[in-house]
């Protein structure tokens, strides 16, 4: 037999083996995904991104369609939802983005977790040092100067406040079918607006204007809930950040006994409607189902979709067996139903950190091979989202209980020795399924806390990160109280100013 025939036979054999390999991988991968999907659908799971996308809201009822907010998402996409064909009006976008636009480092605003009030004098100094905002010729009371500076945004604040009364529902025009390429410019604008309402509310409280403060505090909570149904983790994380901001003026009014009984009832009811656990479930299923949509498109357009995700469209993605994409899809969905979804159970109102720990252990060992490429790219960053959700839900619960305690106090009931006598039923710690820990601290103060992520009762003591003044939410208890939490920096021995600086002492 000639060499040419031998080479031809070998080439034909290689091609045949390659075809068999591709066919086998494709059949095996598709069968694995379809089997997994069928098993979990029998358990009640629905793998359809259309189910988790928020329903449309009539424009006249839609807060997201106010003149300030609607232009943010007025993009025109191509038919494949892969690129924007026309951008919104830049002038309208600029107006929204200029709201509470700060330059340089701003003073702290979220201080309640440390039992501290906002430093209004620091904010006064900040505004006076930044001349792009109006300021009185001479410095006055900090709260008055802050309110004067915030007048720059009166039109935007008034528009949002009026819209909240006439447009009680919200559904932003996110193009969910663009999957992870969807644009979310509204999140930044909402977060900045929440800072403005919170800062203004604190300034109103400093002026003993609790009615104006209540209106702004309620707007902060309302803005937080305009994105409650968005099935994206980034949306829920921004919602958590906005909630932390919105709680500051509520905490300050409670600390200084500035809310009356009617105001406390309004705040308690509004807080009671906030469900961060349900938001987590919506977001995880959204991330999963939008990932499934993206993966389905990968099988149709592997070079573009997978190439974009991998950051290299020049790689010959079309040579990858579709079975490998099916296997990745099955593994991603397996991780969600095994780890991320069980972390938070909205039905039982429980959070289970052990599932997040199991997920970390799963990824602590390298998961190589073609079946794990997408899982390695998309999954590890979500293991601690349950911690963030838990910290937010416990904060909401604590604020709600604090409002109830303050109402009782106004009715002549002293601070109780325990929470057993408060009716109706109070929310419980989602980490234990039992009442929150409560400790009366003298005649006028108390400490309310959750055992937090580590599930250990540490007597209401929070933990800090490596001796800094930053809280460590992985350890320690999560506390609500009105006396300052001692900071690590406050416990450091003070250096004698006359003592010469050492070689490693930074210069001021």
Coordinates of C-alpha atoms in Angstrom, one line a residue:
X1 CA 0.0 0.0 0.0
X2 CA 1.4 3.4 -0.9
X3 CA 2.1 6.0 1.6
X4 CA -0.4 8.3 0.1
X5 CA -3.2 5.7 0.7
X6 CA -2.0 5.2 4.2
X7 CA -2.0 8.9 4.9
X8 CA -5.4 9.2 3.4
X9 CA -6.8 6.3 5.5
X10 CA -5.3 7.9 8.6
X11 CA -6.8 11.3 7.8
X12 CA -10.2 9.7 7.1
X13 CA -10.0 7.8 10.4
X14 CA -9.0 11.0 12.3
X15 CA -11.9 12.9 10.7
X16 CA -14.3 10.1 11.5
X17 CA -13.1 9.9 15.1
X18 CA -13.5 13.7 15.4
X19 CA -17.0 13.5 14.0
X20 CA -17.8 10.8 16.5
X21 CA -16.3 12.8 19.3
X22 CA -18.3 15.9 18.5
X23 CA -21.5 13.9 18.0
X24 CA -20.9 12.0 21.3
X25 CA -20.1 15.2 23.3
X26 CA -23.1 17.0 21.8
X27 CA -25.5 14.2 22.6
X28 CA -24.1 13.6 26.1
X29 CA -24.2 17.3 27.0
X30 CA -27.7 17.9 25.7
X31 CA -29.0 14.8 27.5
X32 CA -27.3 15.8 30.8
X33 CA -28.9 19.3 30.7
X34 CA -32.3 18.0 29.7
X35 CA -32.3 15.4 32.4
X36 CA -31.3 17.9 35.1
X37 CA -33.9 20.4 33.9
X38 CA -36.7 17.8 33.9
X39 CA -35.8 16.6 37.4
X40 CA -35.9 20.1 38.9
X41 CA -39.0 21.2 37.0
X42 CA -40.7 18.2 38.6
X43 CA -39.7 19.8 42.0
X44 CA -41.3 23.1 41.1
X45 CA -38.4 25.0 39.5
X46 CA -39.1 27.1 36.3
X47 CA -36.2 27.8 34.0
X48 CA -37.7 30.6 32.0
X49 CA -36.3 34.1 32.1
X50 CA -39.7 35.5 31.0
X51 CA -41.2 34.5 34.3
X52 CA -38.8 36.6 36.4
X53 CA -39.0 39.8 34.4
X54 CA -41.2 42.4 36.1
X55 CA -44.5 43.0 34.5
X56 CA -45.1 46.2 32.5
X57 CA -46.6 49.1 34.4
X58 CA -48.8 51.7 32.7
X59 CA -46.8 54.8 32.1
X60 CA -49.1 57.1 34.0
X61 CA -48.7 54.9 37.1
X62 CA -45.0 54.2 36.6
X63 CA -42.6 56.1 38.8
X64 CA -39.7 55.2 36.5
X65 CA -41.4 57.2 33.8
X66 CA -41.0 60.6 35.5
X67 CA -39.4 63.2 33.2
X68 CA -36.2 62.9 35.3
X69 CA -35.9 59.1 35.2
X70 CA -37.5 57.9 32.0
X71 CA -34.7 59.2 29.6
X72 CA -32.1 57.1 31.4
X73 CA -33.2 53.9 29.7
X74 CA -34.6 55.3 26.4
X75 CA -32.0 53.3 24.4
X76 CA -32.9 51.8 21.0
X77 CA -31.5 48.3 20.6
X78 CA -31.0 46.2 17.5
X79 CA -33.3 43.2 16.9
X80 CA -30.8 40.8 18.4
X81 CA -30.4 42.9 21.6
X82 CA -26.7 42.9 21.2
X83 CA -25.9 46.5 20.7
X84 CA -27.5 50.0 21.1
X85 CA -28.5 51.7 17.9
X86 CA -29.5 55.1 19.3
X87 CA -28.6 56.7 22.6
X88 CA -31.0 58.8 24.7
X89 CA -31.0 62.6 24.7
X90 CA -27.7 63.5 26.4
X91 CA -29.1 66.7 27.9
X92 CA -31.8 64.8 29.8
X93 CA -29.3 62.2 30.9
X94 CA -27.0 64.9 32.2
X95 CA -29.8 66.4 34.3
X96 CA -30.4 63.1 36.0
X97 CA -26.7 62.4 36.5
X98 CA -26.0 65.8 38.0
X99 CA -28.3 65.1 40.9
X100 CA -26.3 65.1 44.1
X101 CA -23.1 65.0 42.0
X102 CA -20.2 65.5 44.4
X103 CA -16.5 66.1 43.8
X104 CA -13.8 65.0 46.1
X105 CA -14.3 62.9 49.3
X106 CA -17.5 63.6 51.1
X107 CA -18.1 63.2 54.9
X108 CA -19.8 60.0 56.2
X109 CA -23.5 59.6 55.9
X110 CA -24.3 56.1 57.1
X111 CA -23.2 56.1 60.8
X112 CA -26.1 54.4 62.5
X113 CA -24.4 50.9 62.7
X114 CA -21.8 52.5 64.9
X115 CA -24.3 54.3 67.0
X116 CA -23.3 57.7 65.7
X117 CA -25.1 60.7 64.2
X118 CA -24.2 62.4 60.9
X119 CA -21.5 65.0 61.4
X120 CA -23.5 68.0 60.0
X121 CA -20.6 70.4 60.7
X122 CA -18.4 68.3 58.4
X123 CA -21.0 68.4 55.7
X124 CA -21.3 72.2 56.2
X125 CA -17.6 72.6 55.7
X126 CA -17.7 70.3 52.6
X127 CA -20.4 72.4 50.9
X128 CA -18.6 75.7 51.8
X129 CA -15.4 74.4 50.3
X130 CA -17.1 73.4 47.1
X131 CA -18.3 76.6 45.5
X132 CA -20.3 74.9 42.7
X133 CA -23.2 74.8 45.3
X134 CA -25.0 77.8 46.7
X135 CA -23.9 78.8 50.2
X136 CA -24.8 81.7 52.5
X137 CA -22.2 84.5 52.6
X138 CA -21.5 83.8 56.2
X139 CA -21.5 80.4 57.9
X140 CA -24.5 79.8 60.0
X141 CA -25.9 76.7 61.7
X142 CA -24.7 73.5 60.0
X143 CA -28.2 72.2 59.2
X144 CA -29.3 75.6 57.8
X145 CA -26.3 75.8 55.5
X146 CA -26.8 72.2 54.3
X147 CA -30.4 72.9 53.5
X148 CA -29.4 76.0 51.7
X149 CA -26.8 74.1 49.6
X150 CA -29.3 71.3 48.8
X151 CA -31.7 73.9 47.3
X152 CA -29.7 73.4 44.1
X153 CA -31.7 70.2 43.6
X154 CA -35.1 71.4 44.8
X155 CA -36.7 70.9 41.3
X156 CA -35.5 67.3 41.2
X157 CA -36.5 66.5 44.7
X158 CA -40.0 68.0 44.2
X159 CA -40.5 66.1 41.0
X160 CA -39.6 62.7 42.6
X161 CA -41.7 63.4 45.7
X162 CA -44.7 64.4 43.6
X163 CA -44.3 61.4 41.4
X164 CA -44.1 59.0 44.4
X165 CA -47.6 60.2 45.3
X166 CA -49.2 59.9 41.9
X167 CA -47.1 57.0 40.5
X168 CA -47.0 54.4 43.3
X169 CA -45.5 51.6 41.1
X170 CA -42.1 51.4 39.4
X171 CA -40.8 49.4 36.5
X172 CA -37.6 50.7 34.8
X173 CA -37.3 49.9 31.1
X174 CA -34.3 47.6 31.3
X175 CA -33.7 45.5 28.2
X176 CA -33.5 42.2 30.0
X177 CA -33.1 40.3 26.8
X178 CA -29.6 41.9 26.4
X179 CA -28.8 39.6 29.4
X180 CA -25.6 40.7 31.1
X181 CA -25.0 43.5 28.6
X182 CA -28.2 45.3 29.8
X183 CA -27.6 48.9 30.8
X184 CA -28.5 50.0 34.3
X185 CA -27.9 53.8 34.5
X186 CA -30.8 54.3 36.8
X187 CA -29.1 52.6 39.7
X188 CA -26.5 55.3 40.1
X189 CA -29.1 58.1 39.9
X190 CA -31.4 56.4 42.5
X191 CA -28.5 55.9 44.9
X192 CA -27.5 59.6 44.7
X193 CA -31.1 60.7 45.1
X194 CA -31.4 58.5 48.3
X195 CA -28.3 60.3 49.7
X196 CA -29.9 63.6 49.0
X197 CA -33.2 62.8 50.8
X198 CA -31.3 61.2 53.7
X199 CA -29.0 64.2 54.2
X200 CA -31.9 66.6 53.9
X201 CA -34.0 64.6 56.4
X202 CA -31.2 64.7 59.0
X203 CA -30.8 68.4 58.5
X204 CA -34.6 68.9 59.0
X205 CA -34.4 66.9 62.2
X206 CA -31.6 69.1 63.4
X207 CA -34.1 72.0 62.9
X208 CA -36.8 70.1 64.8
X209 CA -38.9 69.9 61.6
X210 CA -40.0 66.3 62.0
X211 CA -42.7 66.6 59.3
X212 CA -40.3 67.7 56.6
X213 CA -37.8 65.0 57.9
X214 CA -40.5 62.3 57.7
X215 CA -41.4 63.2 54.1
X216 CA -37.7 62.8 53.1
X217 CA -37.2 59.7 55.2
X218 CA -40.2 58.1 53.5
X219 CA -38.9 59.0 50.1
X220 CA -35.7 57.3 50.9
X221 CA -37.5 54.1 51.7
X222 CA -39.7 54.5 48.6
X223 CA -36.7 54.9 46.3
X224 CA -35.2 51.8 47.8
X225 CA -38.3 49.8 46.9
X226 CA -38.6 51.0 43.3
X227 CA -36.1 48.3 42.3
X228 CA -37.3 45.6 44.6
X229 CA -38.5 43.4 41.7
X230 CA -35.5 43.7 39.5
X231 CA -34.1 40.2 39.0
X232 CA -30.4 41.2 39.0
X233 CA -27.9 40.9 41.8
X234 CA -26.5 44.4 41.1
X235 CA -29.9 45.9 41.5
X236 CA -30.5 44.1 44.8
X237 CA -27.0 45.2 46.1
X238 CA -27.8 48.8 45.2
X239 CA -31.1 48.4 47.0
X240 CA -29.2 47.3 50.1
X241 CA -26.9 50.2 49.9
X242 CA -29.8 52.6 49.5
X243 CA -31.6 51.0 52.5
X244 CA -28.5 51.6 54.7
X245 CA -28.6 55.2 53.7
X246 CA -32.4 55.5 54.2
X247 CA -32.2 54.2 57.8
X248 CA -29.9 56.9 59.0
X249 CA -32.5 59.7 59.4
X250 CA -35.0 57.1 60.9
X251 CA -32.3 56.1 63.4
X252 CA -31.5 59.7 64.3
X253 CA -35.2 60.6 64.9
X254 CA -35.6 57.6 67.1
X255 CA -32.4 58.3 69.0
X256 CA -33.5 61.9 69.8
X257 CA -37.2 61.1 70.4
X258 CA -38.3 63.3 67.5
X259 CA -40.9 61.2 65.8
X260 CA -44.5 61.4 67.1
X261 CA -46.8 58.4 67.4
X262 CA -48.5 58.9 64.0
X263 CA -45.1 59.3 62.3
X264 CA -43.7 56.2 64.0
X265 CA -46.7 54.2 62.8
X266 CA -46.2 55.3 59.2
X267 CA -42.5 54.4 59.4
X268 CA -43.2 51.0 61.0
X269 CA -45.7 50.1 58.4
X270 CA -43.5 51.1 55.5
X271 CA -40.5 49.2 57.0
X272 CA -42.8 46.1 57.5
X273 CA -43.4 45.9 53.8
X274 CA -39.7 45.6 52.9
X275 CA -38.7 42.0 52.1
X276 CA -35.0 41.7 51.3
X277 CA -35.2 37.9 51.4
X278 CA -37.7 37.8 48.6
X279 CA -35.5 40.2 46.7
X280 CA -32.6 37.7 47.0
X281 CA -34.7 34.9 45.6
X282 CA -35.8 37.0 42.7
X283 CA -32.2 38.1 41.9
X284 CA -30.7 34.6 42.1
X285 CA -33.3 33.2 39.8
X286 CA -32.9 36.1 37.5
X287 CA -29.1 35.6 37.4
X288 CA -29.6 32.0 36.7
X289 CA -32.3 32.3 34.0
X290 CA -30.7 35.2 32.2
X291 CA -27.5 33.1 32.2
X292 CA -29.5 30.3 30.6
X293 CA -30.7 32.7 28.0
X294 CA -27.2 33.9 27.3
X295 CA -26.0 30.2 27.1
X296 CA -28.8 29.4 24.6
X297 CA -27.5 32.2 22.4
X298 CA -24.0 30.9 22.8
X299 CA -25.1 27.7 21.1
X300 CA -26.5 29.8 18.3
X301 CA -23.7 32.3 18.0
X302 CA -20.7 30.8 19.8
X303 CA -18.1 33.1 18.3
X304 CA -19.8 36.3 19.3
X305 CA -21.5 35.5 22.6
X306 CA -18.9 33.2 24.2
X307 CA -16.1 35.2 22.7
X308 CA -17.4 38.4 24.3
X309 CA -17.7 36.6 27.7
X310 CA -14.1 35.2 27.4
X311 CA -12.8 38.6 26.4
X312 CA -11.4 37.3 23.1
X313 CA -13.6 37.1 20.0
X314 CA -10.7 35.9 17.9
X315 CA -10.6 32.5 19.6
X316 CA -12.3 29.9 17.3
X317 CA -15.3 29.4 19.6
X318 CA -17.3 27.8 16.8
X319 CA -15.1 24.7 17.1
X320 CA -16.3 24.1 20.7
X321 CA -18.8 21.2 20.8
X322 CA -22.2 22.4 21.8
X323 CA -22.3 19.6 24.3
X324 CA -19.7 21.4 26.3
X325 CA -21.9 24.5 26.5
X326 CA -24.8 22.2 27.6
X327 CA -22.6 20.7 30.3
X328 CA -21.6 24.2 31.6
X329 CA -25.3 25.2 31.6
X330 CA -26.1 22.1 33.7
X331 CA -23.2 22.8 36.1
X332 CA -24.2 26.5 36.6
X333 CA -27.8 25.6 37.3
X334 CA -26.7 22.7 39.6
X335 CA -24.7 25.2 41.7
X336 CA -27.7 27.5 42.0
X337 CA -30.1 24.9 43.2
X338 CA -27.5 23.3 45.4
X339 CA -26.0 26.4 47.0
X340 CA -27.1 29.9 46.1
X341 CA -30.9 29.4 46.3
X342 CA -30.8 27.4 49.6
X343 CA -28.8 30.2 51.3
X344 CA -32.0 32.2 51.7
X345 CA -35.5 30.7 52.1
X346 CA -38.2 33.5 51.9
X347 CA -41.0 31.1 52.7
X348 CA -39.6 30.1 56.1
X349 CA -37.9 33.5 56.6
X350 CA -34.5 31.8 57.2
X351 CA -30.9 32.4 56.1
X352 CA -28.5 29.5 56.0
X353 CA -24.8 30.5 55.8
X354 CA -23.7 26.9 55.7
X355 CA -24.7 26.7 52.1
X356 CA -22.5 29.6 51.2
X357 CA -19.7 27.9 53.1
X358 CA -20.2 24.8 51.1
X359 CA -20.1 26.8 47.9
X360 CA -16.8 28.3 49.0
X361 CA -15.4 24.9 49.8
X362 CA -16.6 23.7 46.4
X363 CA -14.6 26.5 44.6
X364 CA -11.6 26.2 47.0
X365 CA -10.4 23.4 44.8
X366 CA -9.7 24.2 41.1
X367 CA -12.5 23.0 38.9
X368 CA -10.8 22.5 35.6
X369 CA -12.0 21.0 32.3
X370 CA -14.3 22.2 29.6
X371 CA -17.4 21.6 31.6
X372 CA -16.6 24.2 34.2
X373 CA -15.4 27.2 32.2
X374 CA -18.6 29.2 32.5
X375 CA -19.2 28.2 36.1
X376 CA -15.7 29.4 37.1
X377 CA -16.4 32.7 35.4
X378 CA -19.9 33.4 36.7
X379 CA -20.4 31.8 40.1
X380 CA -17.7 32.4 42.8
X381 CA -18.6 36.1 43.4
X382 CA -22.1 35.3 44.7
X383 CA -21.3 33.2 47.7
X384 CA -21.6 36.1 50.2
X385 CA -24.6 37.9 48.8
X386 CA -26.7 36.2 51.4
X387 CA -24.6 38.0 54.1
X388 CA -25.4 41.3 52.5
X389 CA -29.1 40.5 52.3
X390 CA -29.2 39.2 55.9
X391 CA -27.5 42.4 57.2
X392 CA -30.2 44.5 55.3
X393 CA -33.2 42.5 56.5
X394 CA -32.1 42.5 60.1
X395 CA -31.6 46.2 59.9
X396 CA -35.1 46.7 58.6
X397 CA -36.5 44.4 61.3
X398 CA -34.5 46.3 64.0
X399 CA -35.8 49.7 62.8
X400 CA -39.4 48.3 62.8
X401 CA -39.0 47.0 66.3
X402 CA -37.4 50.3 67.4
X403 CA -40.5 52.2 66.1
X404 CA -42.8 49.9 68.1
X405 CA -40.7 50.5 71.2
X406 CA -40.8 54.3 70.6
X407 CA -44.6 54.2 70.2
X408 CA -45.0 52.4 73.4
X409 CA -42.8 54.9 75.2
X410 CA -44.9 57.8 73.9
X411 CA -47.9 55.9 75.4
X412 CA -46.3 56.0 78.8
X413 CA -44.8 52.4 78.7
X414 CA -41.2 52.4 79.9
X415 CA -38.5 50.5 78.0
X416 CA -39.4 46.9 78.6
X417 CA -37.1 44.3 80.2
X418 CA -37.7 42.1 77.1
X419 CA -39.7 42.0 73.9
X420 CA -42.2 39.3 74.8
X421 CA -45.0 41.7 75.6
X422 CA -44.9 43.6 72.3
X423 CA -47.9 43.0 70.0
X424 CA -48.6 42.3 67.3
X425 CA -45.9 39.7 66.6
X426 CA -42.4 41.1 65.9
X427 CA -40.1 39.9 63.1
X428 CA -37.6 37.2 64.2
X429 CA -33.9 36.8 63.5
X430 CA -33.6 35.1 60.1
X431 CA -30.4 33.4 61.2
X432 CA -32.0 31.5 64.1
X433 CA -35.7 31.6 63.5
X434 CA -36.0 33.0 67.1
X435 CA -36.7 36.5 68.5
X436 CA -33.9 39.0 68.2
X437 CA -31.7 39.4 71.2
X438 CA -32.6 42.5 73.3
X439 CA -30.9 44.0 76.3
X440 CA -32.1 47.0 78.3
X441 CA -29.2 49.4 79.0
X442 CA -30.4 51.6 81.8
X443 CA -33.6 53.6 82.0
X444 CA -33.5 55.1 78.5
X445 CA -31.5 52.9 76.2
X446 CA -31.4 49.3 74.9
X447 CA -29.4 47.2 72.5
X448 CA -31.1 45.1 69.8
X449 CA -29.0 42.6 67.8
X450 CA -28.9 39.6 65.5
X451 CA -26.3 36.8 65.9
X452 CA -25.3 37.5 62.3
X453 CA -23.5 35.4 59.8
X454 CA -21.4 33.4 62.2
X455 CA -24.5 32.3 64.1
X456 CA -22.8 33.1 67.5
X457 CA -24.3 35.2 70.3
X458 CA -21.5 37.5 71.3
X459 CA -23.5 39.6 73.6
X460 CA -24.3 42.4 71.1
X461 CA -20.6 43.1 70.3
X462 CA -19.8 43.8 66.6
X463 CA -16.5 42.9 65.0
X464 CA -14.1 45.1 63.1
X465 CA -11.8 44.4 60.2
X466 CA -8.1 43.9 61.2
X467 CA -8.2 46.6 63.9
X468 CA -9.7 49.2 61.6
X469 CA -12.9 51.1 62.2
X470 CA -14.6 49.1 59.4
X471 CA -17.2 46.6 60.6
X472 CA -16.6 42.9 59.8
X473 CA -19.9 41.4 58.9
X474 CA -18.5 37.9 58.8
X475 CA -17.9 38.0 62.5
X476 CA -19.6 39.6 65.5
X477 CA -23.2 40.5 66.1
X478 CA -25.2 43.0 64.1
X479 CA -26.3 45.7 66.4
X480 CA -29.0 48.5 66.7
X481 CA -28.4 50.9 69.6
X482 CA -28.2 54.6 70.3
X483 CA -25.0 54.8 72.2
X484 CA -21.7 54.9 70.3
X485 CA -20.1 51.6 69.5
X486 CA -16.4 51.7 70.7
X487 CA -14.1 51.9 67.8
X488 CA -10.7 50.1 67.6
X489 CA -9.0 53.5 66.9
X490 CA -10.5 54.9 70.1
X491 CA -8.9 52.2 72.2
X492 CA -5.4 52.9 70.8
X493 CA -3.0 54.7 73.2
X494 CA -2.7 58.3 72.2
X495 CA 0.7 59.4 71.2
X496 CA 2.4 62.4 72.9
X497 CA 2.3 65.2 70.4
X498 CA 5.8 66.3 71.6
X499 CA 7.3 62.9 70.9
X500 CA 9.3 62.8 67.7
X501 CA 7.9 60.7 64.9
X502 CA 9.5 57.3 64.4
X503 CA 10.9 56.1 61.1
X504 CA 7.7 54.4 60.1
X505 CA 5.3 57.2 61.3
X506 CA 3.6 58.9 58.3
X507 CA 3.8 62.6 58.2
X508 CA 0.5 64.6 58.5

